[in-house]
Coordinates of C-alpha atoms in Angstrom, one line a residue:
Chain A
M1 CA 12.1 -4.8 -10.6
N2 CA 12.9 -9.1 -11.7
K3 CA 11.0 -9.6 -8.1
L4 CA 8.4 -7.4 -8.6
I5 CA 8.1 -8.2 -12.1
S6 CA 8.0 -12.4 -11.1
A7 CA 5.1 -11.9 -8.8
D8 CA 2.7 -9.8 -10.5
L9 CA 3.2 -11.0 -14.1
P10 CA 1.8 -14.6 -13.4
R11 CA -0.6 -12.9 -11.4
V12 CA -1.5 -10.5 -14.1
L13 CA -1.7 -13.1 -17.1
K14 CA -3.4 -15.5 -14.8
S15 CA -5.8 -13.2 -14.1
R16 CA -9.8 -13.5 -15.8
M17 CA -9.8 -10.1 -16.4
L18 CA -7.1 -10.5 -19.1
L19 CA -8.9 -13.2 -20.0
I20 CA -12.2 -11.1 -20.8
V21 CA -10.0 -8.7 -22.8
L22 CA -8.6 -11.8 -25.3
I23 CA -12.0 -12.6 -25.4
L24 CA -13.2 -9.2 -26.1
T25 CA -10.0 -8.7 -28.4
V26 CA -10.8 -11.5 -31.0
A27 CA -14.6 -11.0 -31.0
M28 CA -14.0 -7.5 -32.2
A29 CA -11.6 -8.9 -35.0
V30 CA -13.7 -11.2 -35.6
G31 CA -17.0 -9.2 -35.5
S32 CA -15.3 -6.5 -38.1
V33 CA -13.8 -9.4 -40.7
L34 CA -17.3 -11.0 -40.3
S35 CA -19.8 -7.7 -41.0
A36 CA -17.6 -6.7 -43.8
F37 CA -18.6 -10.2 -45.2
V38 CA -22.3 -10.4 -44.6
E39 CA -21.8 -6.3 -46.4
S40 CA -19.7 -7.0 -48.8
N41 CA -22.8 -8.5 -51.1
Q42 CA -19.9 -11.1 -52.3
S43 CA -17.5 -8.6 -53.6
E44 CA -14.0 -9.0 -52.7
T45 CA -12.8 -5.6 -53.0
V46 CA -15.2 -4.0 -51.1
F47 CA -15.0 -7.0 -48.6
L48 CA -11.2 -6.0 -48.4
T49 CA -11.5 -2.1 -48.2
S50 CA -14.7 -2.3 -45.4
S51 CA -12.5 -5.4 -43.3
C52 CA -9.4 -3.1 -43.7
N53 CA -11.1 0.0 -42.2
L54 CA -13.0 -1.9 -39.9
I55 CA -10.2 -3.5 -38.3
L56 CA -8.5 -0.1 -38.2
F57 CA -11.4 1.4 -36.3
T58 CA -11.7 -1.4 -33.3
G59 CA -7.8 -1.4 -33.0
M60 CA -8.4 2.2 -32.0
M61 CA -10.7 0.9 -29.5
L62 CA -9.1 -1.7 -28.0
P63 CA -6.6 0.4 -26.3
V64 CA -9.7 1.8 -23.3
F65 CA -9.8 -2.5 -22.9
T66 CA -6.2 -2.6 -22.6
G67 CA -5.6 0.0 -21.3
G68 CA -8.9 -0.5 -18.7
L69 CA -7.3 -3.9 -18.0
S70 CA -4.2 -2.5 -16.7
A71 CA -6.2 0.4 -14.4
M72 CA -8.3 -2.3 -12.8
I73 CA -5.9 -4.3 -11.4
I74 CA -3.4 -1.5 -10.3
A75 CA -6.3 -0.3 -8.6
G76 CA -7.1 -3.3 -7.0
E77 CA -3.5 -3.5 -5.3
F78 CA -4.3 0.1 -3.9
S79 CA -7.4 -1.1 -2.9
S80 CA -6.3 -4.5 -1.8
G81 CA -3.4 -2.9 0.5
I82 CA -0.7 -5.0 -1.6
I83 CA 1.2 -2.0 -3.0
R84 CA 1.6 -1.7 0.9
N85 CA 4.1 -4.8 1.4
K86 CA 5.3 -3.9 -1.9
F87 CA 6.7 0.0 0.4
V88 CA 7.6 -2.3 2.7
M89 CA 9.7 -5.1 1.5
G90 CA 11.8 -1.7 -0.1
H91 CA 10.6 -1.8 -3.5
S92 CA 11.1 1.5 -4.5
R93 CA 8.3 3.4 -6.5
K94 CA 10.2 4.0 -9.8
N95 CA 10.6 -0.1 -9.9
I96 CA 7.3 -0.4 -8.6
L97 CA 6.1 1.8 -12.1
C98 CA 8.6 0.0 -14.2
A99 CA 7.9 -3.4 -13.3
W100 CA 4.5 -1.9 -13.7
T101 CA 5.3 -0.6 -17.4
L102 CA 6.7 -3.7 -18.6
I103 CA 4.0 -5.4 -17.5
Y104 CA 1.3 -4.0 -18.8
S105 CA 2.9 -3.3 -22.0
F106 CA 3.6 -7.3 -22.3
T107 CA 0.1 -7.6 -22.1
T108 CA -0.7 -4.4 -24.5
L109 CA 1.4 -7.0 -26.4
I110 CA 0.1 -9.5 -26.4
T111 CA -3.5 -8.6 -27.2
F112 CA -2.4 -6.7 -29.4
I113 CA -1.1 -9.9 -30.9
V114 CA -3.8 -12.2 -30.5
Y115 CA -6.4 -9.3 -32.3
V116 CA -3.5 -9.6 -35.5
A117 CA -4.0 -12.9 -35.3
A118 CA -7.8 -13.1 -34.4
F119 CA -8.3 -10.7 -37.6
F120 CA -5.9 -12.9 -40.6
I121 CA -7.6 -15.3 -39.5
T122 CA -10.9 -15.2 -40.2
L123 CA -10.0 -13.5 -43.2
G124 CA -7.9 -16.4 -44.1
V125 CA -11.6 -19.0 -43.1
T126 CA -13.3 -16.6 -45.2
G127 CA -11.2 -17.6 -48.3
V128 CA -10.1 -13.8 -49.3
D129 CA -7.3 -14.1 -51.5
L130 CA -4.7 -12.0 -49.3
S131 CA -2.1 -11.6 -52.2
S132 CA -3.5 -8.0 -53.3
F133 CA -1.9 -6.7 -50.1
D134 CA 1.3 -4.7 -50.1
G135 CA 2.8 -6.8 -47.3
C136 CA 4.9 -3.6 -45.7
V137 CA 2.5 -0.7 -45.8
I138 CA 0.1 -3.4 -43.5
A139 CA 2.8 -4.7 -41.1
T140 CA 3.9 -0.5 -41.0
N141 CA 0.4 0.2 -39.9
L142 CA 0.2 -2.2 -37.9
L143 CA 3.4 -1.3 -35.8
L144 CA 2.4 2.6 -35.5
V145 CA -1.5 1.1 -35.0
F146 CA 0.2 -1.0 -31.9
C147 CA 2.7 2.3 -30.8
F148 CA -0.6 4.2 -30.3
W149 CA -1.8 1.2 -27.9
L150 CA 1.6 1.8 -26.0
K151 CA 1.2 4.8 -26.2
F152 CA -2.9 5.0 -24.6
Q153 CA -1.6 2.3 -21.7
M154 CA 0.8 4.7 -20.4
F155 CA -1.8 7.5 -20.3
S156 CA -3.5 4.4 -18.4
L157 CA -0.8 4.3 -16.1
L158 CA -0.9 8.0 -15.5
M159 CA -4.4 8.4 -15.1
I160 CA -4.0 5.7 -12.5
C161 CA -2.1 7.1 -10.3
I162 CA -3.0 10.0 -10.7
Y163 CA -6.3 8.4 -9.2
P164 CA -5.3 5.0 -7.5
D165 CA -8.9 3.6 -8.4
A166 CA -11.3 0.8 -9.8
K167 CA -13.5 3.8 -11.5
T168 CA -10.2 5.1 -13.3
A169 CA -11.0 2.5 -15.7
V170 CA -13.9 4.1 -16.5
I171 CA -13.0 7.9 -16.5
I172 CA -10.0 6.4 -19.0
Y173 CA -12.6 4.7 -21.4
L174 CA -15.2 8.0 -21.6
L175 CA -11.1 10.7 -21.9
N176 CA -11.2 8.2 -24.9
N177 CA -13.9 8.7 -26.9
C178 CA -15.1 11.8 -25.5
T179 CA -10.9 13.0 -27.6
M180 CA -11.8 10.6 -30.1
V181 CA -14.7 11.9 -32.2
P182 CA -13.6 15.0 -31.6
I183 CA -10.8 14.5 -33.1
I184 CA -11.9 12.0 -36.3
L185 CA -14.2 15.0 -36.9
A186 CA -11.7 18.1 -36.8
S187 CA -8.9 16.0 -39.0
M188 CA -12.0 15.1 -41.7
S189 CA -13.1 19.1 -41.8
D190 CA -10.0 20.7 -41.7
T191 CA -7.1 18.1 -43.6
Q192 CA -4.8 21.6 -45.2
S193 CA -4.1 22.3 -41.8
T194 CA -0.9 22.7 -40.5
A195 CA -1.8 22.0 -36.9
M196 CA -3.9 19.3 -37.4
K197 CA -1.4 17.8 -39.3
V198 CA 0.9 17.8 -36.5
L199 CA -2.0 17.2 -33.7
S200 CA -3.2 14.1 -35.7
R201 CA 0.4 12.8 -35.5
F202 CA -0.1 12.1 -32.0
F203 CA -3.7 10.6 -32.4
I204 CA -4.3 7.7 -34.6
H205 CA -8.0 8.4 -34.5
G206 CA -6.8 12.1 -36.3
Y207 CA -3.9 11.0 -38.8
T208 CA -6.1 7.6 -40.5
A209 CA -10.0 9.4 -40.4
A210 CA -7.6 12.8 -42.6
E211 CA -6.3 10.0 -45.2
G212 CA -7.3 6.2 -46.2
F213 CA -8.5 5.6 -42.7
S214 CA -7.7 1.8 -43.6
L215 CA -4.8 -0.6 -42.3
A216 CA -3.8 -1.0 -46.4
Y217 CA -2.9 2.6 -46.6
E218 CA 0.5 4.0 -47.0
Y219 CA 0.8 7.0 -45.0
D220 CA 2.2 10.0 -45.3
K221 CA 5.6 9.3 -43.4
P222 CA 4.8 7.0 -40.3
W223 CA 7.6 6.8 -38.9
L224 CA 7.8 10.6 -37.7
T225 CA 4.2 9.2 -36.5
A226 CA 5.8 6.7 -34.5
V227 CA 7.9 8.7 -33.0
C228 CA 5.1 11.6 -32.1
A229 CA 2.7 8.0 -30.9
I230 CA 5.6 7.2 -28.6
G231 CA 7.6 10.1 -27.4
L232 CA 3.8 11.3 -25.9
G233 CA 4.0 8.3 -24.3
V234 CA 7.1 8.9 -22.7
V235 CA 6.3 11.8 -21.6
Y236 CA 2.5 10.6 -20.1
W237 CA 5.5 7.6 -18.3
L238 CA 6.9 11.3 -16.7
L239 CA 4.3 12.4 -15.8
A240 CA 2.9 9.4 -14.1
R241 CA 6.4 8.4 -12.3
Y242 CA 5.9 12.6 -11.6
Y243 CA 2.7 12.1 -9.9
F244 CA 3.6 8.8 -8.1
E245 CA 6.7 9.8 -6.4
K246 CA 4.3 12.4 -4.7
K247 CA 1.3 11.0 -4.3
D248 CA 0.5 9.8 -0.3
L249 CA -0.3 6.3 0.2
K250 CA -2.8 4.6 2.5
Chain B
M1 CA 21.1 0.5 24.3
E2 CA 20.8 -0.3 20.2
Y3 CA 18.1 1.4 19.1
V4 CA 16.5 -0.8 15.5
L5 CA 14.0 2.5 15.1
R6 CA 14.2 6.1 15.8
T7 CA 12.8 8.8 14.7
D8 CA 14.3 12.9 15.2
S9 CA 11.2 15.7 15.1
V10 CA 9.2 13.7 12.3
C11 CA 6.6 15.9 10.9
K12 CA 3.9 16.2 8.5
Q13 CA 1.6 18.4 7.0
Y14 CA -1.1 18.4 4.9
K15 CA -2.7 20.8 3.2
N16 CA -4.4 22.8 5.9
F17 CA -3.7 19.9 9.0
K18 CA -0.7 18.8 10.8
A19 CA -1.0 14.9 12.3
L20 CA 2.9 15.3 12.9
S21 CA 4.3 17.9 14.9
G22 CA 8.1 16.8 15.6
L23 CA 7.2 13.5 17.2
S24 CA 10.3 11.2 18.3
M25 CA 10.6 8.0 19.4
N26 CA 13.0 5.6 20.2
V27 CA 12.1 1.2 19.8
P28 CA 14.2 -0.8 21.3
K29 CA 16.0 -4.1 20.2
G30 CA 13.9 -6.8 21.2
A31 CA 10.9 -4.4 22.4
I32 CA 7.0 -4.8 22.4
Y33 CA 6.3 -1.3 21.5
G34 CA 3.2 0.1 22.1
F35 CA 2.6 3.2 19.9
V36 CA -0.7 4.2 22.0
G37 CA -2.2 7.1 21.4
R38 CA -6.5 8.5 20.4
N39 CA -7.9 8.1 17.2
G40 CA -6.2 10.8 15.2
A41 CA -3.3 11.2 17.2
G42 CA -0.8 10.6 14.7
K43 CA -0.2 6.6 14.6
T44 CA -1.2 5.4 12.1
T45 CA 0.4 8.0 10.0
L46 CA 4.2 7.4 11.5
I47 CA 3.8 4.6 10.3
R48 CA 2.5 5.1 7.1
I49 CA 5.4 7.0 6.9
I50 CA 8.5 4.6 8.2
C51 CA 7.1 2.0 6.2
G52 CA 7.6 4.6 2.7
L53 CA 4.4 5.1 1.9
Q54 CA 4.3 8.8 3.1
M55 CA 7.4 10.9 2.7
P56 CA 7.6 13.1 6.4
T57 CA 7.4 16.8 5.7
G58 CA 10.1 17.6 8.3
G59 CA 12.1 15.7 10.7
S60 CA 14.1 12.2 10.0
F61 CA 14.3 9.0 10.7
E62 CA 15.7 5.6 11.1
I63 CA 15.4 1.6 10.5
F64 CA 18.4 -0.6 11.7
G65 CA 20.1 2.7 11.8
V66 CA 20.2 3.1 9.1
K67 CA 18.4 6.8 7.8
N68 CA 15.1 7.9 5.6
D69 CA 17.6 10.1 3.0
D70 CA 19.7 7.1 2.4
P71 CA 19.1 5.1 -0.4
D72 CA 20.5 2.3 1.2
I73 CA 17.1 2.6 3.7
T74 CA 14.8 -0.2 1.7
K75 CA 17.4 -2.4 2.2
S76 CA 16.3 -2.1 5.6
R77 CA 13.2 -1.6 5.3
S78 CA 13.4 -5.7 3.4
R79 CA 14.3 -6.5 7.3
M80 CA 10.5 -5.2 8.2
G81 CA 7.2 -6.6 8.3
A82 CA 3.7 -4.4 8.9
V83 CA 0.3 -4.1 8.8
V84 CA -1.0 -1.0 8.4
E85 CA -4.5 -0.7 8.9
S86 CA -6.2 -3.7 7.9
P87 CA -4.0 -7.2 6.6
S88 CA -3.1 -6.3 2.8
L89 CA -4.4 -9.9 1.1
F90 CA -5.7 -11.0 -1.7
P91 CA -8.4 -12.4 -1.2
E92 CA -9.5 -14.9 -4.0
M93 CA -6.1 -16.6 -3.0
T94 CA -5.9 -19.0 -0.5
A95 CA -3.5 -18.4 2.6
E96 CA -0.6 -20.2 0.8
E97 CA -0.8 -19.1 -2.5
N98 CA -0.6 -15.1 -0.8
L99 CA 2.7 -16.8 1.0
K100 CA 3.4 -17.3 -2.3
Y101 CA 3.2 -14.4 -3.7
Q102 CA 5.4 -12.8 -1.0
Y103 CA 7.6 -15.3 -0.9
R104 CA 7.9 -14.1 -4.6
L105 CA 8.2 -10.1 -3.9
L106 CA 11.0 -11.2 -2.0
G107 CA 12.9 -13.1 -4.7
M108 CA 13.3 -15.9 -2.3
P109 CA 14.2 -19.3 -3.2
D110 CA 12.0 -21.5 -3.3
Y111 CA 8.7 -21.9 -0.6
K112 CA 10.4 -23.8 2.3
G113 CA 9.3 -21.2 5.1
I114 CA 5.0 -21.4 4.1
P115 CA 4.5 -24.3 5.8
E116 CA 6.2 -23.6 8.8
L117 CA 4.9 -19.5 8.7
L118 CA 1.0 -21.0 8.4
E119 CA 1.2 -23.4 11.4
L120 CA 3.2 -20.8 13.0
V121 CA -0.4 -18.1 12.6
G122 CA -2.3 -21.4 13.2
L123 CA -3.7 -21.6 9.4
K124 CA -2.2 -24.6 8.0
N125 CA -5.4 -26.6 7.7
T126 CA -7.2 -23.3 5.9
G127 CA -6.4 -25.8 2.5
K128 CA -7.9 -24.6 -0.8
K129 CA -10.6 -21.9 2.1
K130 CA -9.7 -18.6 -0.3
V131 CA -8.8 -15.8 2.0
K132 CA -12.2 -14.1 1.1
D133 CA -14.5 -16.5 3.7
F134 CA -11.7 -16.1 6.5
S135 CA -12.9 -14.3 9.5
L136 CA -11.7 -11.5 10.2
G137 CA -9.0 -13.4 13.0
M138 CA -7.5 -15.7 10.7
R139 CA -6.7 -12.8 8.5
Q140 CA -5.4 -10.9 10.5
R141 CA -3.4 -14.0 11.7
L142 CA -1.8 -14.4 7.9
G143 CA -1.6 -10.3 7.4
I144 CA 1.1 -11.0 10.3
A145 CA 2.0 -14.1 8.3
I146 CA 2.8 -11.6 5.3
A147 CA 4.7 -9.6 7.3
L148 CA 6.6 -12.3 8.7
C149 CA 8.2 -13.4 5.3
G150 CA 11.9 -13.1 4.6
D151 CA 12.3 -13.2 8.8
Q152 CA 12.3 -10.4 9.3
D153 CA 13.3 -8.4 12.8
L154 CA 11.1 -6.0 12.6
L155 CA 6.9 -5.9 12.8
M156 CA 4.7 -3.3 12.8
L157 CA 1.4 -3.9 13.6
D158 CA -1.4 -1.8 13.2
E159 CA -4.6 -1.8 15.3
P160 CA -4.5 -5.1 15.1
I161 CA -6.5 -6.4 17.1
N162 CA -9.5 -3.6 15.7
G163 CA -12.5 -5.6 14.8
L164 CA -11.8 -8.9 16.6
D165 CA -14.0 -11.1 19.4
P166 CA -12.6 -11.8 22.0
Q167 CA -10.6 -14.9 21.0
G168 CA -9.1 -13.3 18.0
I169 CA -7.6 -10.9 20.6
I170 CA -6.4 -13.7 22.9
E171 CA -4.8 -15.4 19.2
V172 CA -3.2 -12.6 18.2
R173 CA -1.7 -11.9 21.3
E174 CA -0.6 -15.0 21.6
L175 CA 1.0 -14.8 18.7
I176 CA 2.5 -11.3 18.7
L177 CA 4.0 -13.1 22.3
R178 CA 5.0 -15.9 21.0
L179 CA 7.4 -14.2 17.8
N180 CA 9.2 -12.0 20.6
R181 CA 9.9 -14.3 22.6
E182 CA 10.8 -17.2 20.5
K183 CA 12.0 -15.1 17.3
N184 CA 13.3 -12.5 19.0
I185 CA 11.0 -9.7 16.8
T186 CA 10.5 -6.5 17.8
I187 CA 7.0 -5.9 17.6
V188 CA 5.6 -1.8 17.3
I189 CA 2.1 -2.3 18.1
S190 CA 0.0 1.0 17.9
S191 CA -3.4 1.2 19.7
H192 CA -5.4 2.6 21.7
I193 CA -6.9 -0.5 23.7
L194 CA -4.9 -0.4 26.5
D195 CA -5.7 -3.0 29.0
E196 CA -4.4 -5.2 25.6
L197 CA -1.2 -3.0 24.9
A198 CA -0.8 -3.5 29.1
K199 CA -0.2 -7.5 28.5
L200 CA 1.9 -7.2 26.2
A201 CA 4.1 -3.9 26.0
T202 CA 7.8 -3.8 27.7
H203 CA 7.7 0.0 26.6
Y204 CA 5.6 2.5 25.6
G205 CA 5.6 5.7 23.6
F206 CA 2.1 7.6 24.3
I207 CA 1.5 9.8 21.5
D208 CA -1.0 13.6 21.6
G209 CA -1.5 15.9 19.1
G210 CA 1.2 14.5 16.7
R211 CA 3.3 14.3 19.3
I212 CA 5.3 11.1 21.9
V213 CA 4.7 13.1 24.7
R214 CA 6.2 9.7 27.2
E215 CA 8.5 7.1 27.0
M216 CA 9.0 5.0 29.1
S217 CA 9.0 1.1 29.8
A218 CA 6.3 -1.6 31.4
E219 CA 8.2 -0.8 34.8
E220 CA 8.3 2.6 34.7
L221 CA 4.5 2.4 34.1
E222 CA 4.1 -0.2 36.3
D223 CA 6.1 2.6 38.7
A224 CA 4.4 4.7 37.4
C225 CA 0.3 3.5 38.5
R226 CA 1.2 1.3 41.4
K227 CA -0.8 1.8 44.0
S228 CA 0.3 3.9 46.7
L229 CA -1.0 6.0 50.0
R230 CA -1.0 10.1 49.1
V231 CA 0.0 11.7 52.3
N232 CA 0.0 15.1 53.6
V233 CA 1.7 15.9 55.8
T234 CA 3.3 19.2 57.8
D235 CA 6.9 18.2 57.7
T236 CA 8.5 15.0 55.2
A237 CA 11.8 15.7 57.3
A238 CA 10.4 13.1 60.1
L239 CA 8.1 11.3 57.5
S240 CA 10.7 10.4 55.9
G241 CA 12.4 8.9 58.8
V242 CA 10.1 7.3 59.8
L243 CA 8.9 5.6 56.9
D244 CA 13.0 4.4 56.9
D245 CA 12.4 3.4 60.3
M246 CA 8.8 1.1 59.6
G247 CA 11.2 0.1 56.3
M248 CA 8.8 0.9 53.7
E249 CA 9.1 2.3 49.5
Y250 CA 8.1 5.8 49.3
T251 CA 8.8 9.0 47.4
I252 CA 8.8 12.6 48.3
T253 CA 6.2 14.4 45.7
D254 CA 6.5 18.3 47.0
D255 CA 7.6 19.9 50.6
N256 CA 4.0 18.2 52.1
N257 CA 3.2 14.5 50.4
A258 CA 5.2 12.0 49.4
E259 CA 3.3 8.7 48.3
I260 CA 3.9 5.8 50.4
Y261 CA 3.6 2.2 48.1
A262 CA 3.3 0.2 51.3
R263 CA -0.4 -0.2 53.7
P264 CA 1.6 1.5 57.0
N265 CA -0.9 0.6 59.9
I266 CA -1.5 4.4 60.0
S267 CA -2.6 4.0 63.4
E268 CA 1.4 3.2 63.8
L269 CA 2.1 6.0 61.9
V270 CA 0.3 9.4 63.6
F271 CA 1.9 8.1 66.4
A272 CA 5.7 8.1 65.6
L273 CA 4.5 11.0 63.3
K274 CA 3.1 13.0 66.6
D275 CA 6.2 12.0 68.2
K276 CA 8.3 13.6 66.2
G277 CA 6.3 17.0 66.0
C278 CA 5.0 16.0 62.5
Q279 CA 1.0 16.2 60.9
L280 CA -0.8 14.2 58.9
V281 CA -3.0 16.1 57.7
S282 CA -4.8 13.3 54.6
C283 CA -4.7 10.6 53.4
S284 CA -5.9 8.6 49.9
E285 CA -5.4 5.6 48.6
R286 CA -4.7 5.5 44.6
E287 CA -3.8 3.3 41.9
E288 CA -3.4 4.1 38.8
T289 CA -4.9 2.6 35.7
L290 CA -3.4 2.7 32.6
E291 CA -6.5 4.0 31.3
G292 CA -5.8 6.8 34.5
F293 CA -1.9 7.5 34.0
F294 CA -3.0 8.1 29.8
I295 CA -5.7 9.9 30.7
S296 CA -3.1 12.5 32.9
L297 CA -1.0 12.3 29.9
V298 CA -2.5 13.4 27.1
G299 CA -6.0 15.5 28.8
G300 CA -9.0 14.3 29.6
E301 CA -10.7 16.8 28.4
K302 CA -9.8 16.9 24.9
H303 CA -11.4 13.8 23.7
E304 CA -13.1 13.7 20.5

């Protein structure tokens, strides 16, 4: 697997698509803060609340880009036939999938760090007083968001293992958007339902929408939500492995 | 004989279609094995199975003596290179970058072998030219170079000359011959371009309907295809005596027919036979081409 990672990681890190994703990430983080700044009408409290809401919201959109990145690059391996070389050289399907998982989890981490850094740097540039933030709550929520990003990356791997085509990135985008809105609406309209609460722990949209919908809000049992999200990610990965092991490749 | 690749009754069943139905083949070490069959006969399916891209639904195969259900099959595969259908290349990279990627995949400690490989396939002067700007022949040769990374012992080439211009065909042919002769690499070439295969192959496997209908060496094929005089006589024992006296090579095919692999003087033959009380009923000259032989094996009427 080390050989696969050492061959693919530099290629992915140098890819134009990753650069585009990072630029989009920075743009969305900076854009979220700046739009909140404009709308706050110089009220620091409103500004902080709005930017924390917006950054969480855009944070839910961004996994589509990181997931799309892996879908596009892996689809490229299938369409160019590069994946054939990996098989011929004796790399097992399990190792190939594990290498993809590690590489694209790493790119997800990079994108996440860039996103968070861009958010806080922009906040700092606006001169806002960040001392009012509860650092522990923010860090917990950020880690939770990252768990959701990873879970989405596993979903993306599953989709590309089922349907290895560049169009899969579009399918991932559509599925994300199609599920996000109903879950947010269901969570907002039925916050008392136990079933909805359980379901929300698997989808950050519902989890955050049901309560504060802010990066600065202290949510109920975040560790349980993280476990649920990662658990679902593991299920996606196992399904991806099942499909990939069974798949006849051309 | 030592074999690098053997398959035993390999089957591949897709939902409603049987691509391979008990295919058995044996590729001797050091051979150029021509895998001949019409489109859809199952050539590419078998290559995909050997390369691990697809799983057989029945039968087994072994590469360098390691069976397909042995975990060590991946190690055996690492001694093998393949170009399946089209070369697997990154179009945005140069030839050298593509080879470097391949070296990293193989876990090679350095890139020392790359200039030699590029020279071997005639691509050493491509510099910073990206693969997307290469001609089809150049891509094919680069595909072969990639398949050769790591000093492979077995090369599987699926239709390597498809779509190439005459110059490209010559280049690829010469490269294949050089690899086989100079580096003693065993090469399996699937193709339906028989004339081209005839210039390369030392062994043949004729495939039809997902199974091998005949496996033979180039010498055996040459014998089967060589020019002969087919004669029909009333007594083949008499004919045999006459031909022995004339010092000619022949084969008695049945009670009344024989193939003579020479050009006897017909008048002399007729008189000699008459002396032994045998009549020459008919004779015709026969020269089987590889195409003719293939058609006689698989039946031309089924061709789509």
